[in-house]
XYZ file of C-alpha atoms in Angstrom:
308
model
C -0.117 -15.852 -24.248
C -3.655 -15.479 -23.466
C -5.119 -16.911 -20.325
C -7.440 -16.448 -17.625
C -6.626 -16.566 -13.807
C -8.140 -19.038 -11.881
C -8.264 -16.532 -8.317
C -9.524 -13.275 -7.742
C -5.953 -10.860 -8.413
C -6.181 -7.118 -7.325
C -4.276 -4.352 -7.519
C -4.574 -1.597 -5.639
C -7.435 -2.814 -3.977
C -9.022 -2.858 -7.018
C -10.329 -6.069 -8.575
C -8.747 -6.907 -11.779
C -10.815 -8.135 -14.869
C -9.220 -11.498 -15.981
C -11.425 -12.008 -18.852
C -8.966 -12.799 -22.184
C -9.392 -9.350 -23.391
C -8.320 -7.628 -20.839
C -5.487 -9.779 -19.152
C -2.970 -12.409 -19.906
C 0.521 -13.371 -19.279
C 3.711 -11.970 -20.728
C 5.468 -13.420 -23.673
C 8.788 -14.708 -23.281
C 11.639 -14.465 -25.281
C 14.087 -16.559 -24.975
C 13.609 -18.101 -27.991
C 15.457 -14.569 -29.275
C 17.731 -14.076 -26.678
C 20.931 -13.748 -28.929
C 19.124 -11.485 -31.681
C 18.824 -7.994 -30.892
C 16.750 -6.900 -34.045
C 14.170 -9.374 -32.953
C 14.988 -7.645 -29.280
C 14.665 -4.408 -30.276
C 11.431 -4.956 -32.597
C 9.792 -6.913 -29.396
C 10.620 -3.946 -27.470
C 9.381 -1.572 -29.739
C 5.737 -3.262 -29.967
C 5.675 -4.478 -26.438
C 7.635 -2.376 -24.459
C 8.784 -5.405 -22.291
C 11.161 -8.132 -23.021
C 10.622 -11.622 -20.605
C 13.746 -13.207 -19.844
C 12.572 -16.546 -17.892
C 15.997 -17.825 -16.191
C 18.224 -15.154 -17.409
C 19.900 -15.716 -14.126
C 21.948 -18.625 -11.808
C 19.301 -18.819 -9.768
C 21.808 -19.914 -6.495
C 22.958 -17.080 -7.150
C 20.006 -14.923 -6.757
C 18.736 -17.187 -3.790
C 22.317 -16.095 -2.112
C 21.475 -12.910 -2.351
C 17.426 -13.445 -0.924
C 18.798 -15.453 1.653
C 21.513 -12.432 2.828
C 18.147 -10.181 2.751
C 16.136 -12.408 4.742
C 18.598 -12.691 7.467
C 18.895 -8.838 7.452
C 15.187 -9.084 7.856
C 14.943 -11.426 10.886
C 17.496 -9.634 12.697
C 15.227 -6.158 12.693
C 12.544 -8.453 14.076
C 10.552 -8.255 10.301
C 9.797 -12.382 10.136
C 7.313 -14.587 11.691
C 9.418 -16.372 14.227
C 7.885 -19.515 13.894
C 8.363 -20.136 10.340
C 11.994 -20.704 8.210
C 13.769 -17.588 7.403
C 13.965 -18.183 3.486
C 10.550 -17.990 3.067
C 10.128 -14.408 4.360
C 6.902 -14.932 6.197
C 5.904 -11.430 7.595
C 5.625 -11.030 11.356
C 1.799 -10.022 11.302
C 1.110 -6.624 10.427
C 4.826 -5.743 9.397
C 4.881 -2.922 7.194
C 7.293 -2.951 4.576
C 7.535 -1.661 1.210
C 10.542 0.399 -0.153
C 13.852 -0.496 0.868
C 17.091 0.584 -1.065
C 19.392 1.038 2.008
C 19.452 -2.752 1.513
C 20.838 -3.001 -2.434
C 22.263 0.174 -2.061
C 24.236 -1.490 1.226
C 27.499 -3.461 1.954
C 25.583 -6.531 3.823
C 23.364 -8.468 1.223
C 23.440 -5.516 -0.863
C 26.914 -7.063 -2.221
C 25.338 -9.908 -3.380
C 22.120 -8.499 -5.300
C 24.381 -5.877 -7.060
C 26.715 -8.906 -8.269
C 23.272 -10.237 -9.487
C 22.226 -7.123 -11.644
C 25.028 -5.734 -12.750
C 27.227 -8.736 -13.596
C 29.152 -9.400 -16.474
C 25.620 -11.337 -18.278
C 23.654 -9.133 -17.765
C 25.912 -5.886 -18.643
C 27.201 -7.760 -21.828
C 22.991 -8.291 -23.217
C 22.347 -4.870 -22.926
C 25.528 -4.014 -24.759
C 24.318 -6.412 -27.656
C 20.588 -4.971 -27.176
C 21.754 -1.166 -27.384
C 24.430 -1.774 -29.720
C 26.974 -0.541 -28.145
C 28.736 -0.155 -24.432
C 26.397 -0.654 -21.813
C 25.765 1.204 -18.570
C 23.666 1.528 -15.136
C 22.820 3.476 -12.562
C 24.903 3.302 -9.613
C 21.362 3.548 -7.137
C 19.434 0.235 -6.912
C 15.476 0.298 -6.211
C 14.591 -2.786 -3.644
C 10.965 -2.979 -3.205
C 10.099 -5.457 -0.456
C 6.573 -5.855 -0.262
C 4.497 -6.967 2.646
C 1.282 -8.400 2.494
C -1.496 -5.564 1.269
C -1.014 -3.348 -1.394
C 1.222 -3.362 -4.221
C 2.630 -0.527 -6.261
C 0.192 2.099 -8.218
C 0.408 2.717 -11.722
C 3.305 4.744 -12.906
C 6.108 5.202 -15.745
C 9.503 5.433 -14.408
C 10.432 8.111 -16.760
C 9.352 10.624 -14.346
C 11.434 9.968 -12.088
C 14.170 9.506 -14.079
C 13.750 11.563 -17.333
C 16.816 14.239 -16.771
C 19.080 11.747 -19.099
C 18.671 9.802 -22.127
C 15.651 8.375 -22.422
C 16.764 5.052 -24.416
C 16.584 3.879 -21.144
C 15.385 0.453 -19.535
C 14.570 -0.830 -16.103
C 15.041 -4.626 -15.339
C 12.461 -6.037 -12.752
C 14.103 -8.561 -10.934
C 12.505 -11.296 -8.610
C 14.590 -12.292 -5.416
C 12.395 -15.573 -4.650
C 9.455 -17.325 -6.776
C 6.298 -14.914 -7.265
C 2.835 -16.982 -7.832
C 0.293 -14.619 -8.360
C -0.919 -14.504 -4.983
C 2.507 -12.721 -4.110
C 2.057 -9.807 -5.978
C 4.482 -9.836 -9.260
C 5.064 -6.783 -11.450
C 1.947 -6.001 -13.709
C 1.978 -3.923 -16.963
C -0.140 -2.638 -19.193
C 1.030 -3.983 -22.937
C 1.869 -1.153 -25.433
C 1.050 1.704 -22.892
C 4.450 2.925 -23.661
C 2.667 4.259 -27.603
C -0.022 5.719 -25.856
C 0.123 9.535 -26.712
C -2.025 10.648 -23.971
C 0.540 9.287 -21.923
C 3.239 10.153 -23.486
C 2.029 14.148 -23.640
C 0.667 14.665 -20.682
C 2.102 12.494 -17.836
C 5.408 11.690 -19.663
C 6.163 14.932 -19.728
C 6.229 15.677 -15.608
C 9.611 15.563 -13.910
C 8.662 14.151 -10.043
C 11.401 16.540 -8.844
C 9.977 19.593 -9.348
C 7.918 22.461 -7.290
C 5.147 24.904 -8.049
C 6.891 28.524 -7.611
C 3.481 30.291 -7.854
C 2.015 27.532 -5.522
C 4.150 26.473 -2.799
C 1.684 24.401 -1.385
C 1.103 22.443 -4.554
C 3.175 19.514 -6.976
C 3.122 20.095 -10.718
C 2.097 16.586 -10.735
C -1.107 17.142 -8.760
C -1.620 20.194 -10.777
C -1.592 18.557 -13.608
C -4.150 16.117 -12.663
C -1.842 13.280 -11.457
C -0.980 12.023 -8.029
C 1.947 13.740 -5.842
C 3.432 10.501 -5.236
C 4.164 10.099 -8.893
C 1.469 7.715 -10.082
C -0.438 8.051 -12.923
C -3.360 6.344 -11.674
C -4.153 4.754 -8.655
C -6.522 2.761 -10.635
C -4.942 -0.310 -12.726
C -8.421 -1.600 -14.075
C -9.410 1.959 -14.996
C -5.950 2.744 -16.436
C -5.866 -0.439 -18.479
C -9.442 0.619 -19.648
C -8.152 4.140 -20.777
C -5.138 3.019 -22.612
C -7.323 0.348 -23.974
C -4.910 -2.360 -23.840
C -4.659 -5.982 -21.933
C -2.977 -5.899 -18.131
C 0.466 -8.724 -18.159
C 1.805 -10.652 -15.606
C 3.946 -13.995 -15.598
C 2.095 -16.714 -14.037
C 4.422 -17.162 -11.708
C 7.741 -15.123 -11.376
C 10.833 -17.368 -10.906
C 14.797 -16.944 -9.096
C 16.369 -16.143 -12.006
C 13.764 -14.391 -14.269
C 14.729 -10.686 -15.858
C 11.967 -8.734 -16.941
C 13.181 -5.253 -19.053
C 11.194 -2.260 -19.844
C 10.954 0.935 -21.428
C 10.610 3.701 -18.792
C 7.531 5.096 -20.571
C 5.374 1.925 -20.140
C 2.632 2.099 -17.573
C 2.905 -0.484 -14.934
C 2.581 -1.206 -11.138
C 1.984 -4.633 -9.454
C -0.471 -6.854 -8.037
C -1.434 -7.072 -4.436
C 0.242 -9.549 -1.871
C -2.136 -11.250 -1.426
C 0.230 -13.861 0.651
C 1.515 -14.266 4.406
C 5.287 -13.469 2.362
C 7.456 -10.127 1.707
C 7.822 -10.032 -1.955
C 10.771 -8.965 -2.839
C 12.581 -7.571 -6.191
C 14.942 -4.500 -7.383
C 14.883 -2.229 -10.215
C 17.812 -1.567 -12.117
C 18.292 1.150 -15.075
C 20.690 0.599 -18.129
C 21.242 2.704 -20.963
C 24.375 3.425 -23.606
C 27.605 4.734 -21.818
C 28.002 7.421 -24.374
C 24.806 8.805 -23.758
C 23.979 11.529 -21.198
C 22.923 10.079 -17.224
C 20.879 11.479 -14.741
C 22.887 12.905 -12.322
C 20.216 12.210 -9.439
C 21.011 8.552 -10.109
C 24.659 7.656 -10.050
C 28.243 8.325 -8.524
C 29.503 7.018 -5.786
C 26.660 9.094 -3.196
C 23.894 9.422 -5.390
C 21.692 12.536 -4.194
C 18.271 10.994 -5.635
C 15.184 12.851 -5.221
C 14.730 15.802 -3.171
C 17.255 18.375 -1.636
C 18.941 19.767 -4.617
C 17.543 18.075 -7.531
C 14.000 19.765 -6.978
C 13.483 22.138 -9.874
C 10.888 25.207 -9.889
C 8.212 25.294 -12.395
C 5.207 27.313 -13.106
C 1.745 25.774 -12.218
């Protein structure tokens, strides 16, 4: 669906270009929810499948409640205002928090979200086969100011199969001015991409230059991004930046991990707040950084040397 927003949207600090060509808003597909050809053939041009109301959404709002509380007792929330709507206690910085999903307080609930028995059985119908995940659960929590720079998720978790999908979940309603996920459309074809940056594992170390990344060698960013330019990545890939125009409770957004995205700026007084989940075929290999029941994740052990 083409449109054009109606606000200035950045990302990155950068200013986005909202002209038709160059943005618009993701198509959904619900209309295909039961047909995985028509699944897997979205996927394949897209590289995204939009799931409006996939979920219950009380049971997502459980689960953003549980957070909120966990929030407002470490003194993250605007006093003033109602916990549920996750007003930031001015300049709270928040971004990245996993010990949450990954935990036994609200984490409970979000995992019951993501890896219930509706979601597990549409990847098994999507895949063709028995579904998996990863046992680690990304929580981003966003507070107002920047959102995340443009990346693929493949290198960071490339060491398995790579038929291999992340689902972007929204734990609250995202307008725009929140800061919802933002992709570029058919970045995951792009061969530049896919030879060059694809190819980088973020766990790995420069043996000939200890002081270096291979990632920053390469011409990347040490942080993992490809860019931390949206407008100037969506101009090299050539292809329109997608966001919904307004995320809902209940929404599932999938991906391939070799698609480029990031997300918009919160540009609101709220903590935006979603997971990422991974989910592949069971009889295919896993990364080993990402599940059991203490997965080690990045770092430590699963750093790997490599000539720069």
């Amino acid at each position: 669906m083409n449109s054009t927003a109606t606000t200035p949207l950045f990302s990155g600090g950068n200013e986005l270009d909202t002209s038709p060509e160059k943005f618009g808003f993701l198509r959904e597909s619900n209309d295909a929810i039961a047909d995985a050809d028509v699944l897997r053939e979205r996927m394949d041009r897209d590289g995204y499948l939009f799931l409006p109301g996939f979920f219950d959404r009380e049971d997502v709002r459980a689960a953003r409640l549980a957070v909120c509380e966990e929030f407002a007792e470490e003194g993250l929330l605007d006093p003033e205002q109602p916990i549920e709507l996750a007003i930031a206690r001015l300049d709270t910085k928040l971004a990245f928090r996993p010990d949450i999903a990954n935990g036994d307080q609200s984490g409970k609930l979000i995992r019951k979200v993501i890896y219930g028995e509706k979601i597990m059985q549409f990847f098994s119908m999507f895949l063709s086969g028995e579904a998996t995940h990863y046992d680690f659960t990304w929580m981003r929590t966003i507070a107002p100011g920047l959102g995340s720079p443009a990346h693929c998720d493949v290198i960071f978790m490339g060491r398995g199969t790579t038929n291999l999908y992340t689902a972007w979940v929204p734990f609250g309603d995202v307008p725009l001015n929140v800061g919802g996920l933002l992709l570029i459309e058919g970045s995951h074809h792009d061969h530049n991409v896919l030879e060059s940056y694809c190819t980088m594992d973020y766990d790995s170390s420069c043996q000939n230059r200890p002081d270096e990344h291979p990632l920053k060698t390469a011409g990347f960013h040490s942080s993992g991004a490809i860019s931390d330019n949206m407008p100037q990545m969506r101009d090299t890939v050539g292809r329109r930046l997608l966001t919904a125009q307004e995320y809902k409770m209940g929404d599932l957004l999938i991906f391939s991990v070799f698609l480029v995205h990031g997300s918009l700026d919160n540009q609101s007084k709220e903590i935006r707040m979603s997971t990422d989940s991974r989910y592949q075929l069971k009889s295919e290999p896993l990364d080993e950084r990402w599940v059991g029941e203490h997965p080690p994740g990045h770092g430590g052990d699963s750093v790997r040397g490599a000539i720069c």
